[in-house]
PDB file of C-alpha atoms in Angstrom:
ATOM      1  CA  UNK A   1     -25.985 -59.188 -11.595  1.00 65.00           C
ATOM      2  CA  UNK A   2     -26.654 -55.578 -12.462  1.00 80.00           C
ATOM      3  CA  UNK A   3     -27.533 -54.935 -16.177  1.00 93.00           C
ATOM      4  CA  UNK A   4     -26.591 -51.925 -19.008  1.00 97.00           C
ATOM      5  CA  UNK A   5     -27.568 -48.825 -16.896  1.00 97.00           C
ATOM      6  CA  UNK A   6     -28.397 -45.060 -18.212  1.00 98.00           C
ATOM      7  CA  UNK A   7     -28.948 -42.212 -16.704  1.00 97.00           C
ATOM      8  CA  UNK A   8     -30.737 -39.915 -17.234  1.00 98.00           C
ATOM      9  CA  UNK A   9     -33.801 -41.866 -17.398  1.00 97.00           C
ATOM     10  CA  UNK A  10     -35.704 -38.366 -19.125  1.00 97.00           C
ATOM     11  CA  UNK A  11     -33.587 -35.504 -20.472  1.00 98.00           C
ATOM     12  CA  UNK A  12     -35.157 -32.574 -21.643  1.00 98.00           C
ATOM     13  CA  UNK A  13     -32.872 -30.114 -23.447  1.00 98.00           C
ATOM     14  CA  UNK A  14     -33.662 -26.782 -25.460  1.00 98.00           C
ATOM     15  CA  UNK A  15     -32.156 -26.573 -28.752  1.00 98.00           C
ATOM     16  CA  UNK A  16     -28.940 -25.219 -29.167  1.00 98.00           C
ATOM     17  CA  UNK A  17     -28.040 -26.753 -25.767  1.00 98.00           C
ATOM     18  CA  UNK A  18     -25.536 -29.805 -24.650  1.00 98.00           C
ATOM     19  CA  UNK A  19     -26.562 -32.716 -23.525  1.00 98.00           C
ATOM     20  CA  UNK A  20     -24.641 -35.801 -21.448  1.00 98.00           C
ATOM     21  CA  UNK A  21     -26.045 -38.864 -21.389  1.00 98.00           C
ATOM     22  CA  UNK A  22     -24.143 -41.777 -18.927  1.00 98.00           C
ATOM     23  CA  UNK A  23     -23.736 -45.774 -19.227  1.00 98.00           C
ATOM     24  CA  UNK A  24     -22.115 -48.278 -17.216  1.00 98.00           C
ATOM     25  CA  UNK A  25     -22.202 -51.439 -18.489  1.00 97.00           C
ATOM     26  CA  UNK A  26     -22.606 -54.951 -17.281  1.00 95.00           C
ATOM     27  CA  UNK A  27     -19.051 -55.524 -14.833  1.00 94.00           C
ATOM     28  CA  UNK A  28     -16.384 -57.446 -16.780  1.00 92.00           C
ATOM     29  CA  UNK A  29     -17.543 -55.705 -20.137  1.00 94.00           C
ATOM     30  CA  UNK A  30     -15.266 -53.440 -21.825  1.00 93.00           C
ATOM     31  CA  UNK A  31     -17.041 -52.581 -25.138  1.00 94.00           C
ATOM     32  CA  UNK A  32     -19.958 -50.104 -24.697  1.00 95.00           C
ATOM     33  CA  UNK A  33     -21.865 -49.185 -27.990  1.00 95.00           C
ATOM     34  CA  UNK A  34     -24.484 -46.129 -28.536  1.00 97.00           C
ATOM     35  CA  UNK A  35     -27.357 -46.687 -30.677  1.00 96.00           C
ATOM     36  CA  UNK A  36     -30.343 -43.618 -31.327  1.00 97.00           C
ATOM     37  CA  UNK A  37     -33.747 -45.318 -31.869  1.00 95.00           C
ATOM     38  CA  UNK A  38     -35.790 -42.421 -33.608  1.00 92.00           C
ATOM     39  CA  UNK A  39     -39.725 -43.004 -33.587  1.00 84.00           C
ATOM     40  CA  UNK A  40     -40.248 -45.476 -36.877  1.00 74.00           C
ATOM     41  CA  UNK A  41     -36.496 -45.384 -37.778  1.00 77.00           C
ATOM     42  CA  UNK A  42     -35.538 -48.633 -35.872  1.00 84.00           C
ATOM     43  CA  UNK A  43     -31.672 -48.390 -33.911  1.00 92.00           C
ATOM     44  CA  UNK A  44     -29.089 -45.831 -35.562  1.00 94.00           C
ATOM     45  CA  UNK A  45     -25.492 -46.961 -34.532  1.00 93.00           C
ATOM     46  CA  UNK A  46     -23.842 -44.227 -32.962  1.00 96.00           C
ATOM     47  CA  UNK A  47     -20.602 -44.980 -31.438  1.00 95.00           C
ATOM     48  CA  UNK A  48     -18.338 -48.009 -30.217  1.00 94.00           C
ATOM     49  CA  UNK A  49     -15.910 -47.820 -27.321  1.00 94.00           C
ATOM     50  CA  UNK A  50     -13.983 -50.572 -26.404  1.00 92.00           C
ATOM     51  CA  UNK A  51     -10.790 -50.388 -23.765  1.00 92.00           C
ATOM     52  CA  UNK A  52     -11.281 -46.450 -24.130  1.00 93.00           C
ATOM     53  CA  UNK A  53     -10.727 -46.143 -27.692  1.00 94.00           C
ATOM     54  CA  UNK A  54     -13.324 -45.427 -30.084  1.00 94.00           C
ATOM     55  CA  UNK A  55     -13.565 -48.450 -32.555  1.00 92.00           C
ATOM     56  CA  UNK A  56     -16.264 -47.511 -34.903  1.00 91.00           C
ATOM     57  CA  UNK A  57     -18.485 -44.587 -35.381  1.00 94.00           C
ATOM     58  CA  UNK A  58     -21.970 -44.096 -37.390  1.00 93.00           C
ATOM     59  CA  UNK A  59     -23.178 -41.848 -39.783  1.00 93.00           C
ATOM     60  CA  UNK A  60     -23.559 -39.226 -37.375  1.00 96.00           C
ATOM     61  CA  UNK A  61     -22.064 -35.289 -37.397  1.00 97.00           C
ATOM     62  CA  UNK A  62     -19.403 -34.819 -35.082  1.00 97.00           C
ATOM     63  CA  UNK A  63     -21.183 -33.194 -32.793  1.00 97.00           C
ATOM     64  CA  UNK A  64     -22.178 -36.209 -31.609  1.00 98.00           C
ATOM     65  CA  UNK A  65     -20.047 -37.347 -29.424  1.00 97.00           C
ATOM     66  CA  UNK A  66     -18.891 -39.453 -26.708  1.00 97.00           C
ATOM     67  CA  UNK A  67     -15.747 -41.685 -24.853  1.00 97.00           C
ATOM     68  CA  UNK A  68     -14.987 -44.664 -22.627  1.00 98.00           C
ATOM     69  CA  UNK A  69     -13.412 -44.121 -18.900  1.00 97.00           C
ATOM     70  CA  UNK A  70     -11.137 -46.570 -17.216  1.00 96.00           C
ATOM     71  CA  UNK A  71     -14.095 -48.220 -15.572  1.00 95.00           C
ATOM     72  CA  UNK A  72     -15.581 -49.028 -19.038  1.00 96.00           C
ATOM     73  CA  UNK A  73     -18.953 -46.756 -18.323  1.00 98.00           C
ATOM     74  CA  UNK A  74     -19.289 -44.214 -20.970  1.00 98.00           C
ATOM     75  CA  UNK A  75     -20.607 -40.991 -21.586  1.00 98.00           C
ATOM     76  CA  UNK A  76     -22.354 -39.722 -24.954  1.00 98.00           C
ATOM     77  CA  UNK A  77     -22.521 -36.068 -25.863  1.00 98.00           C
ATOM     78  CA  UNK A  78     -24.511 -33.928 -28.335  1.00 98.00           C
ATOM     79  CA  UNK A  79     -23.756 -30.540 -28.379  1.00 98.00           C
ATOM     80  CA  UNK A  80     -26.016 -28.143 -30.630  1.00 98.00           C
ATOM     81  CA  UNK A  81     -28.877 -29.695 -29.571  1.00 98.00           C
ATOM     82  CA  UNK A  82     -31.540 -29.965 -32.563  1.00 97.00           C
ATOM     83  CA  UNK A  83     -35.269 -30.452 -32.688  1.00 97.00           C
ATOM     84  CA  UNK A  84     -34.368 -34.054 -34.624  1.00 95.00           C
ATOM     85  CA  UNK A  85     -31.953 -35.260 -32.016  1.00 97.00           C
ATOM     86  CA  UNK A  86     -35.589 -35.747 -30.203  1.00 97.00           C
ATOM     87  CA  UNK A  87     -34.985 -40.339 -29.800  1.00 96.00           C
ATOM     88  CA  UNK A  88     -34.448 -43.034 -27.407  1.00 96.00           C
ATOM     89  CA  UNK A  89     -30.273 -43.247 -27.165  1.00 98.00           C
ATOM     90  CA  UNK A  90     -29.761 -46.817 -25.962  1.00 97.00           C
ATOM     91  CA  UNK A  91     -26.605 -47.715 -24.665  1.00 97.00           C
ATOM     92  CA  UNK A  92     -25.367 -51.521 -25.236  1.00 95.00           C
ATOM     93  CA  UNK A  93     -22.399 -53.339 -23.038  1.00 94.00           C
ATOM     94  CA  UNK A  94     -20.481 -57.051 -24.782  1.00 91.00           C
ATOM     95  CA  UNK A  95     -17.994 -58.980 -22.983  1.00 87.00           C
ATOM     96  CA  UNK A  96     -15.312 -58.395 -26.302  1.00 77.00           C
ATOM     97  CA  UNK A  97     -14.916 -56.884 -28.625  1.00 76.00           C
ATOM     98  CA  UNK A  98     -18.050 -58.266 -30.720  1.00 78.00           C
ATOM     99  CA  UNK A  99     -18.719 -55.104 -32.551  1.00 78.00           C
ATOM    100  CA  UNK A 100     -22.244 -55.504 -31.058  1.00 82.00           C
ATOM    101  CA  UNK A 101     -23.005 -59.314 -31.103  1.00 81.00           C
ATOM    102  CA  UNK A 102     -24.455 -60.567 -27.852  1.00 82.00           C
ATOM    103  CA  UNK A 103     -24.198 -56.989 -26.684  1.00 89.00           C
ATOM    104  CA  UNK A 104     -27.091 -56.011 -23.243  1.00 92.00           C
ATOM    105  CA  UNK A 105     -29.299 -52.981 -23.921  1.00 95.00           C
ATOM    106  CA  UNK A 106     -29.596 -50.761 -21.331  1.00 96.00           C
ATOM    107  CA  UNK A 107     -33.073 -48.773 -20.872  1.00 95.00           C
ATOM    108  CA  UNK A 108     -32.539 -46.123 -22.758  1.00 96.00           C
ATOM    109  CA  UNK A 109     -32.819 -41.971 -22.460  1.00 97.00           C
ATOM    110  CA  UNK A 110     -35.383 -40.212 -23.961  1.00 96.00           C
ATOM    111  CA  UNK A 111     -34.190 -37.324 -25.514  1.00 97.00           C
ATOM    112  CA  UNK A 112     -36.373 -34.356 -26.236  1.00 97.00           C
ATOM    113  CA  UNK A 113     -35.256 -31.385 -27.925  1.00 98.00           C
ATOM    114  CA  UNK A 114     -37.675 -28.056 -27.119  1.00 97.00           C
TER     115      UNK A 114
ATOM    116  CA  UNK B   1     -32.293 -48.556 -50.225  1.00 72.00           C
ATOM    117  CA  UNK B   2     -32.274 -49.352 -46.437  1.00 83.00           C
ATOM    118  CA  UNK B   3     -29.581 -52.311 -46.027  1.00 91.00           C
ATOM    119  CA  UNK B   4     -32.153 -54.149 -43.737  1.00 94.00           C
ATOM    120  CA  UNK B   5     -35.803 -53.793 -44.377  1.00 94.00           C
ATOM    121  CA  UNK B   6     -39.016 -54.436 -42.309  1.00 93.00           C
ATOM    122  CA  UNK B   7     -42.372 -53.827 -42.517  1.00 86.00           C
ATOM    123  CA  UNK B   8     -43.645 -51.857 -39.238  1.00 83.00           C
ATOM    124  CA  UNK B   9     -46.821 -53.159 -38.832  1.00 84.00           C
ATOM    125  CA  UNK B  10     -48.647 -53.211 -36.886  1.00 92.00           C
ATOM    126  CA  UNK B  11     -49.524 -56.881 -36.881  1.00 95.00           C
ATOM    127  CA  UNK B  12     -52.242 -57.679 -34.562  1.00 97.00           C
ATOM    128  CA  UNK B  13     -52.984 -61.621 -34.324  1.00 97.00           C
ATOM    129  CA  UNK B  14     -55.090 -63.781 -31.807  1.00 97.00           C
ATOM    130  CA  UNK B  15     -53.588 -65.961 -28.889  1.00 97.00           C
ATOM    131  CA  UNK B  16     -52.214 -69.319 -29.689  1.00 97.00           C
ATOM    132  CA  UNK B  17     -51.237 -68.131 -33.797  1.00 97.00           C
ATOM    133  CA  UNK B  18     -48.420 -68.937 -35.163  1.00 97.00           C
ATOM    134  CA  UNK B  19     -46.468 -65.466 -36.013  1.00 97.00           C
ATOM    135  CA  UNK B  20     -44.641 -64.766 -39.151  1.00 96.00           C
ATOM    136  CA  UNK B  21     -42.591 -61.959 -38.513  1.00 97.00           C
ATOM    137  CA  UNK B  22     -39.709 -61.350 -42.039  1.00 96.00           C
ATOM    138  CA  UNK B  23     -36.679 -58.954 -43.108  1.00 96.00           C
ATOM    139  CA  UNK B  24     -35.083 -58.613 -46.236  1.00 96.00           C
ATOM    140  CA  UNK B  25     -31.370 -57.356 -46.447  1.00 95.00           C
ATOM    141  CA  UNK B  26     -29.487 -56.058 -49.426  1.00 93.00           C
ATOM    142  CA  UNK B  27     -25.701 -57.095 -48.563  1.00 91.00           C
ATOM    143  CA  UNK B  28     -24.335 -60.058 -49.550  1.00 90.00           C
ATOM    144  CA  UNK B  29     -21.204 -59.277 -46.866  1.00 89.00           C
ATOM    145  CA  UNK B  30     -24.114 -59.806 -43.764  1.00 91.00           C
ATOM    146  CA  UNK B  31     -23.062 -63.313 -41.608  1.00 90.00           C
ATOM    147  CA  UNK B  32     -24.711 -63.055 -38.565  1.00 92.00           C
ATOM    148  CA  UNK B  33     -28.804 -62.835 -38.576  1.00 94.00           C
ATOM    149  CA  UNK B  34     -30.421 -61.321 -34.963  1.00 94.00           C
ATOM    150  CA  UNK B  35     -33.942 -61.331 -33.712  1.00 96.00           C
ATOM    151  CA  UNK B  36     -34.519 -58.949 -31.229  1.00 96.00           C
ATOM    152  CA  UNK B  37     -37.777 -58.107 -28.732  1.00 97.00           C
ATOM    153  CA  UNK B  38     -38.217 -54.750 -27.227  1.00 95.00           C
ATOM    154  CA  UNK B  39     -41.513 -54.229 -25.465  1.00 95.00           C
ATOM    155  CA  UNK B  40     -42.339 -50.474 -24.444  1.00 90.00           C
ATOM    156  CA  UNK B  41     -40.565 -48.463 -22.660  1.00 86.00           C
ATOM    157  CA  UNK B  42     -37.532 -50.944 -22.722  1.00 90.00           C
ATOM    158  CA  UNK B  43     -34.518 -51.672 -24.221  1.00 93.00           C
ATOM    159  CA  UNK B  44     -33.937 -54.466 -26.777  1.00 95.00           C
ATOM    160  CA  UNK B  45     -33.173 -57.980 -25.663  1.00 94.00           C
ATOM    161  CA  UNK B  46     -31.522 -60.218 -28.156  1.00 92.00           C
ATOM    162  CA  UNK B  47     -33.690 -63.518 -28.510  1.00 94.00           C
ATOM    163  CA  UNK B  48     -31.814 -65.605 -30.716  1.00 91.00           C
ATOM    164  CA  UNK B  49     -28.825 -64.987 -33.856  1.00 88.00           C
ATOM    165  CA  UNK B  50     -28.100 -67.156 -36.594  1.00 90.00           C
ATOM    166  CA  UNK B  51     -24.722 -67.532 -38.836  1.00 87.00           C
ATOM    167  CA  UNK B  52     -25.644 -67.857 -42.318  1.00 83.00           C
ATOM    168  CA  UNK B  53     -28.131 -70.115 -43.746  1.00 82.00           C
ATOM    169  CA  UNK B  54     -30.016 -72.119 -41.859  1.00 85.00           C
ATOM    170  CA  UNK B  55     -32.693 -72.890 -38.669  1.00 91.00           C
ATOM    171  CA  UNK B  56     -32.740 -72.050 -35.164  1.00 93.00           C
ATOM    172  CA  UNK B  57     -35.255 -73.119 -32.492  1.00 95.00           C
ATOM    173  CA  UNK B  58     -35.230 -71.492 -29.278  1.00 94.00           C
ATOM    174  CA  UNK B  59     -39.038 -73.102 -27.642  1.00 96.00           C
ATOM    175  CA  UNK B  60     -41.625 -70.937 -29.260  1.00 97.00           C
ATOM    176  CA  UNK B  61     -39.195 -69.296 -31.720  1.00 97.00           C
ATOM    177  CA  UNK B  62     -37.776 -70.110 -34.760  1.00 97.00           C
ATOM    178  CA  UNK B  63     -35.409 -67.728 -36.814  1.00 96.00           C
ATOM    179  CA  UNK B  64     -34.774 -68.728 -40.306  1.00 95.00           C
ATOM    180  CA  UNK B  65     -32.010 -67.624 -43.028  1.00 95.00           C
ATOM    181  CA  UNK B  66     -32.431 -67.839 -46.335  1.00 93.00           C
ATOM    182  CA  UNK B  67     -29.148 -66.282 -47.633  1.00 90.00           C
ATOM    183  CA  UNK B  68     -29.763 -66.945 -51.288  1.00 91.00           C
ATOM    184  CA  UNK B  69     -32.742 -64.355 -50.959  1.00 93.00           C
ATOM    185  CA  UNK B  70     -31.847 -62.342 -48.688  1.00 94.00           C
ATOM    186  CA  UNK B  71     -34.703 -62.896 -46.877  1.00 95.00           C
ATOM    187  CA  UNK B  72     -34.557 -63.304 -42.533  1.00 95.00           C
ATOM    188  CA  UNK B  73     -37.746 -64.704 -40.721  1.00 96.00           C
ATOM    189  CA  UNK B  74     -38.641 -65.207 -36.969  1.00 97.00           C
ATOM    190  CA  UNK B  75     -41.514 -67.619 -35.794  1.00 97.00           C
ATOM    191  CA  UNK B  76     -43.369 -67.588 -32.841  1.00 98.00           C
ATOM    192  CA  UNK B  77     -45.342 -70.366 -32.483  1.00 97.00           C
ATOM    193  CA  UNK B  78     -48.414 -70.588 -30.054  1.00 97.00           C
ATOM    194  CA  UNK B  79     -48.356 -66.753 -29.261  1.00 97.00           C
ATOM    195  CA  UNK B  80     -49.504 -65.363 -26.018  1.00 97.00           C
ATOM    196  CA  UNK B  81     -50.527 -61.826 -24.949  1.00 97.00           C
ATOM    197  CA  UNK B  82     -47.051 -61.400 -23.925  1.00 97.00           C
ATOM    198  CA  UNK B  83     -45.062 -61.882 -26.682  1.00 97.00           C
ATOM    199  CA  UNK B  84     -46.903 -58.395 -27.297  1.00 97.00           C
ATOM    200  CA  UNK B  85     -43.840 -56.022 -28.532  1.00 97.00           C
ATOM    201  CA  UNK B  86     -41.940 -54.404 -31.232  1.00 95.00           C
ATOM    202  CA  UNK B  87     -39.463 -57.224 -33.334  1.00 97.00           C
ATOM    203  CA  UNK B  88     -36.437 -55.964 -34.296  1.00 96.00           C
ATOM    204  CA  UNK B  89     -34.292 -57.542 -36.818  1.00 96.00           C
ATOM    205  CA  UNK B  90     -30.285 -56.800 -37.078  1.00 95.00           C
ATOM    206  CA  UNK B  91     -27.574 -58.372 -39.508  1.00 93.00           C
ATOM    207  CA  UNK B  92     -23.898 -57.856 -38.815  1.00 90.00           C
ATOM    208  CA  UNK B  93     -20.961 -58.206 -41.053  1.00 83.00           C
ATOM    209  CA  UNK B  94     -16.970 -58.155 -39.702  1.00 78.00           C
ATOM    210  CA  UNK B  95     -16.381 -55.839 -41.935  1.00 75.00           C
ATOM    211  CA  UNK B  96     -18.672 -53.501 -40.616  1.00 74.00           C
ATOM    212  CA  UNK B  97     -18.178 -54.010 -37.217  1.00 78.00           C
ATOM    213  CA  UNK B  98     -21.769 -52.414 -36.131  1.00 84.00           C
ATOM    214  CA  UNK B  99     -25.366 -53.710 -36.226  1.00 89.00           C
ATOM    215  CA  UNK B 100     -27.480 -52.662 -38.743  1.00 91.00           C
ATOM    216  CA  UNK B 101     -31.218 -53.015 -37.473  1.00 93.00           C
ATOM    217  CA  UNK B 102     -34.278 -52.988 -39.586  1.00 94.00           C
ATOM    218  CA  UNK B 103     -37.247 -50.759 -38.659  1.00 92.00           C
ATOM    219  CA  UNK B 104     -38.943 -52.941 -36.301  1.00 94.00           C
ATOM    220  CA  UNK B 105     -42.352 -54.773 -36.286  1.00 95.00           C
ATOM    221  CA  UNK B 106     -44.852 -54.316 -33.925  1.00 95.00           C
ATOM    222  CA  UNK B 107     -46.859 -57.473 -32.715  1.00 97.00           C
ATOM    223  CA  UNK B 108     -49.897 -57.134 -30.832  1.00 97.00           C
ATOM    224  CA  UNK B 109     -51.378 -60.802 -29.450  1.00 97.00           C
ATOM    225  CA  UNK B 110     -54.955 -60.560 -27.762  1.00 96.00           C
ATOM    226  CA  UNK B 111     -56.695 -63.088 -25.749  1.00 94.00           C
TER     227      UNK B 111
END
């Protein structure tokens, strides 16, 4: 069984620019969570999507963005790039609406802002 | 005040140790208690979760919950160089509806 996949693997993004970062989750999941991992900060929650609605959000600007398609995979979007927007976003997938319990990490995209 | 706290490390023991790795938390509301491992370049994989007080042995690893301090703690017993990784903890509350991770600890085991 395929796991939490991301893509991009790499992304790097000038600042001031937009970037798009993709998850599908594990098949039969419907709730897809976004989590930054800055280096020494430990996992920022981001974002929660479950059924296409956004269920919970972190303390995050809105430029941070993101939303759930029919197939449950995801998308996460930051527009006005900064250099601090430089992480790891992992993307997490739970069968439920868990609000991250037994939620799958994906691999992760690394971020950097130039 | 972070809500979950954890020292970084790094924490660099020999093989076959018994590993102490510890979190403290500041809300009471916290149920659920989560251990995860995340070795480089990875994402995290949950090990083991607790609800409220109490043990839980998983083979090598223990998690423990001590609610009346606040205080979470993961064992490994009988390390190995692969149990070499960064140990992240996590409490979650309903009420929250997110994870809240601490910092992470990293764990280096040498032969």
């Amino acid at each position: 069984e395929a796991g939490v996949t991301q893509s991009p693997t790499h992304l790097i993004k000038t600042r001031g620019q937009q970037a798009t970062l993709r998850c599908s989750p594990i098949s039969g999941h419907t709730s897809v969570y976004w989590y930054q991992q800055a280096l020494g900060l430990g996992l920022q929650f981001l974002l929660w999507y479950d059924e296409g609605e956004e269920r919970n959000r972190g303390n995050f600007p809105p430029r941070f963005s993101g939303r759930q398609f029919p197939n449950y995979s995801s998308e996460l979007n930051v527009n006005a790039l900064e250099l601090e927007d430089s992480a790891l976003y992992l993307c997490a997938s739970s069968l439920g609406d868990t609000g991250g319990l037994e939620a799958f990490f994906g691999q992760g995209t690394r971020l950097t802002v130039v | 005040q972070k809500e979950v706290e954890q020292d970084p490390g790094p924490l660099s023991v020999p093989e076959g140790a018994i590993v102490s790795l510890n979190c403290t938390y500041s809300n009471s509301a916290f149920q659920y208690f989560m251990w995860y491992r995340q070795y480089s370049r990875k994402g995290p994989e949950l090990l083991m979760y607790t609800y409220s007080s109490g043990n839980k042995e998983d083979g090598r690893f223990t998690a423990q919950v001590d609610k009346s301090s606040k205080y979470i703690s993961l064992f490994i017993r009988d390390s190995q160089p692969s149990d070499s990784a960064t140990y992240l903890c996590a409490a979650f509350s309903g009420g929250y509806n997110k994870l809240i991770f601490g910092a992470g600890t990293r764990l280096a085991v040498h032969p």
